[in-house]
PDB file of C-alpha atoms in Angstrom:
ATOM      1  CA  UNK H   1     108.132 119.205 111.030  1.00  0.00           C
ATOM      2  CA  UNK H   2     108.618 122.703 112.521  1.00  0.00           C
ATOM      3  CA  UNK H   3     111.664 124.811 111.660  1.00  0.00           C
ATOM      4  CA  UNK H   4     112.952 122.309 109.104  1.00  0.00           C
ATOM      5  CA  UNK H   5     113.792 119.631 111.665  1.00  0.00           C
ATOM      6  CA  UNK H   6     113.683 115.940 110.891  1.00  0.00           C
ATOM      7  CA  UNK H   7     112.228 113.040 112.828  1.00  0.00           C
ATOM      8  CA  UNK H   8     115.174 113.181 115.238  1.00  0.00           C
ATOM      9  CA  UNK H   9     114.451 116.820 116.001  1.00  0.00           C
ATOM     10  CA  UNK H  10     117.624 118.210 114.426  1.00  0.00           C
ATOM     11  CA  UNK H  11     118.087 120.570 111.526  1.00  0.00           C
ATOM     12  CA  UNK H  12     119.986 119.122 108.571  1.00  0.00           C
ATOM     13  CA  UNK H  13     122.860 121.532 109.215  1.00  0.00           C
ATOM     14  CA  UNK H  14     123.143 120.296 112.808  1.00  0.00           C
ATOM     15  CA  UNK H  15     123.168 116.692 111.588  1.00  0.00           C
ATOM     16  CA  UNK H  16     125.907 117.651 109.097  1.00  0.00           C
ATOM     17  CA  UNK H  17     127.959 119.227 111.897  1.00  0.00           C
ATOM     18  CA  UNK H  18     127.491 116.161 114.096  1.00  0.00           C
ATOM     19  CA  UNK H  19     128.519 113.831 111.270  1.00  0.00           C
ATOM     20  CA  UNK H  20     131.529 116.008 110.466  1.00  0.00           C
ATOM     21  CA  UNK H  21     132.632 115.811 114.098  1.00  0.00           C
ATOM     22  CA  UNK H  22     132.212 112.013 114.122  1.00  0.00           C
ATOM     23  CA  UNK H  23     134.239 111.595 110.928  1.00  0.00           C
ATOM     24  CA  UNK H  24     136.922 114.008 112.169  1.00  0.00           C
ATOM     25  CA  UNK H  25     137.262 112.049 115.411  1.00  0.00           C
ATOM     26  CA  UNK H  26     137.548 108.769 113.487  1.00  0.00           C
ATOM     27  CA  UNK H  27     140.190 110.302 111.224  1.00  0.00           C
ATOM     28  CA  UNK H  28     142.131 111.556 114.239  1.00  0.00           C
ATOM     29  CA  UNK H  29     142.280 108.008 115.615  1.00  0.00           C
ATOM     30  CA  UNK H  30     143.208 106.551 112.217  1.00  0.00           C
ATOM     31  CA  UNK H  31     145.923 109.170 111.746  1.00  0.00           C
ATOM     32  CA  UNK H  32     147.384 108.468 115.170  1.00  0.00           C
ATOM     33  CA  UNK H  33     147.388 104.739 114.431  1.00  0.00           C
ATOM     34  CA  UNK H  34     149.105 105.287 111.083  1.00  0.00           C
ATOM     35  CA  UNK H  35     151.714 107.525 112.680  1.00  0.00           C
ATOM     36  CA  UNK H  36     152.328 104.958 115.410  1.00  0.00           C
ATOM     37  CA  UNK H  37     152.759 102.212 112.807  1.00  0.00           C
ATOM     38  CA  UNK H  38     155.247 104.321 110.875  1.00  0.00           C
ATOM     39  CA  UNK H  39     157.200 105.124 114.024  1.00  0.00           C
ATOM     40  CA  UNK H  40     157.303 101.475 115.100  1.00  0.00           C
ATOM     41  CA  UNK H  41     158.508 100.385 111.663  1.00  0.00           C
ATOM     42  CA  UNK H  42     161.168 103.076 111.566  1.00  0.00           C
ATOM     43  CA  UNK H  43     162.454 102.234 115.061  1.00  0.00           C
ATOM     44  CA  UNK H  44     162.120  98.454 114.955  1.00  0.00           C
ATOM     45  CA  UNK H  45     163.570  97.534 111.602  1.00  0.00           C
ATOM     46  CA  UNK H  46     167.316  97.482 111.193  1.00  0.00           C
ATOM     47  CA  UNK H  47     168.617  99.817 108.486  1.00  0.00           C
ATOM     48  CA  UNK H  48     169.427  96.971 106.100  1.00  0.00           C
ATOM     49  CA  UNK H  49     165.750  95.896 106.134  1.00  0.00           C
ATOM     50  CA  UNK H  50     164.478  99.394 105.335  1.00  0.00           C
ATOM     51  CA  UNK H  51     165.195  99.169 101.627  1.00  0.00           C
ATOM     52  CA  UNK H  52     163.282  98.474  98.438  1.00  0.00           C
ATOM     53  CA  UNK H  53     159.614  97.632  98.897  1.00  0.00           C
ATOM     54  CA  UNK H  54     159.829  97.925 102.683  1.00  0.00           C
ATOM     55  CA  UNK H  55     161.202 101.481 102.368  1.00  0.00           C
ATOM     56  CA  UNK H  56     158.433 102.318  99.897  1.00  0.00           C
ATOM     57  CA  UNK H  57     155.804 100.917 102.267  1.00  0.00           C
ATOM     58  CA  UNK H  58     157.168 102.887 105.232  1.00  0.00           C
ATOM     59  CA  UNK H  59     157.287 106.068 103.161  1.00  0.00           C
ATOM     60  CA  UNK H  60     153.780 105.500 101.800  1.00  0.00           C
ATOM     61  CA  UNK H  61     152.458 104.863 105.307  1.00  0.00           C
ATOM     62  CA  UNK H  62     153.957 108.176 106.409  1.00  0.00           C
ATOM     63  CA  UNK H  63     152.445 109.969 103.418  1.00  0.00           C
ATOM     64  CA  UNK H  64     149.009 108.496 104.154  1.00  0.00           C
ATOM     65  CA  UNK H  65     149.317 109.599 107.790  1.00  0.00           C
ATOM     66  CA  UNK H  66     150.101 113.133 106.604  1.00  0.00           C
ATOM     67  CA  UNK H  67     147.095 113.094 104.251  1.00  0.00           C
ATOM     68  CA  UNK H  68     144.829 111.914 107.057  1.00  0.00           C
ATOM     69  CA  UNK H  69     146.137 114.687 109.323  1.00  0.00           C
ATOM     70  CA  UNK H  70     145.440 117.263 106.617  1.00  0.00           C
ATOM     71  CA  UNK H  71     141.924 115.921 106.038  1.00  0.00           C
ATOM     72  CA  UNK H  72     141.320 116.036 109.789  1.00  0.00           C
ATOM     73  CA  UNK H  73     142.319 119.706 109.899  1.00  0.00           C
ATOM     74  CA  UNK H  74     140.053 120.489 106.959  1.00  0.00           C
ATOM     75  CA  UNK H  75     137.137 118.753 108.656  1.00  0.00           C
ATOM     76  CA  UNK H  76     137.771 120.810 111.788  1.00  0.00           C
ATOM     77  CA  UNK H  77     137.463 123.942 109.614  1.00  0.00           C
ATOM     78  CA  UNK H  78     134.205 122.662 108.087  1.00  0.00           C
ATOM     79  CA  UNK H  79     132.916 121.868 111.565  1.00  0.00           C
ATOM     80  CA  UNK H  80     133.676 125.424 112.707  1.00  0.00           C
ATOM     81  CA  UNK H  81     131.909 126.876 109.656  1.00  0.00           C
ATOM     82  CA  UNK H  82     128.868 124.724 110.319  1.00  0.00           C
ATOM     83  CA  UNK H  83     128.829 125.807 113.965  1.00  0.00           C
ATOM     84  CA  UNK H  84     128.895 129.437 112.840  1.00  0.00           C
ATOM     85  CA  UNK H  85     126.002 128.853 110.439  1.00  0.00           C
ATOM     86  CA  UNK H  86     124.003 127.086 113.149  1.00  0.00           C
ATOM     87  CA  UNK H  87     124.491 130.055 115.465  1.00  0.00           C
ATOM     88  CA  UNK H  88     123.415 132.439 112.704  1.00  0.00           C
ATOM     89  CA  UNK H  89     120.316 130.360 111.911  1.00  0.00           C
ATOM     90  CA  UNK H  90     119.350 130.267 115.584  1.00  0.00           C
ATOM     91  CA  UNK H  91     119.860 134.028 115.857  1.00  0.00           C
ATOM     92  CA  UNK H  92     117.633 134.603 112.835  1.00  0.00           C
ATOM     93  CA  UNK H  93     114.974 132.261 114.179  1.00  0.00           C
ATOM     94  CA  UNK H  94     114.962 134.167 117.485  1.00  0.00           C
ATOM     95  CA  UNK H  95     114.647 137.442 115.590  1.00  0.00           C
ATOM     96  CA  UNK H  96     111.740 136.114 113.534  1.00  0.00           C
ATOM     97  CA  UNK H  97     110.007 134.809 116.660  1.00  0.00           C
ATOM     98  CA  UNK H  98     110.516 138.139 118.424  1.00  0.00           C
ATOM     99  CA  UNK H  99     108.958 140.022 115.516  1.00  0.00           C
ATOM    100  CA  UNK H 100     106.155 137.536 115.040  1.00  0.00           C
TER     101      UNK H 100
END
């Protein structure tokens, strides 16, 4: 296909950017849900029930939420890099077409 596009008409780098955005959005939702769960557990359980395995579970849930938030930020950075590369590729293609 022309210009390295696939059957859907998109360059692989554009498909990668689209997929990165989709995954980032899913992670944002998952992170918000994890944070909500942690908050509900912290607020709802009386202090005497927040010990032992329950305390470990609450803490682990909070740690997972933090990891998801970090991964979401990293995906946003990857998405921005891909967008920059797409712009550069399009600029180069326009330059080639202008010279050709």
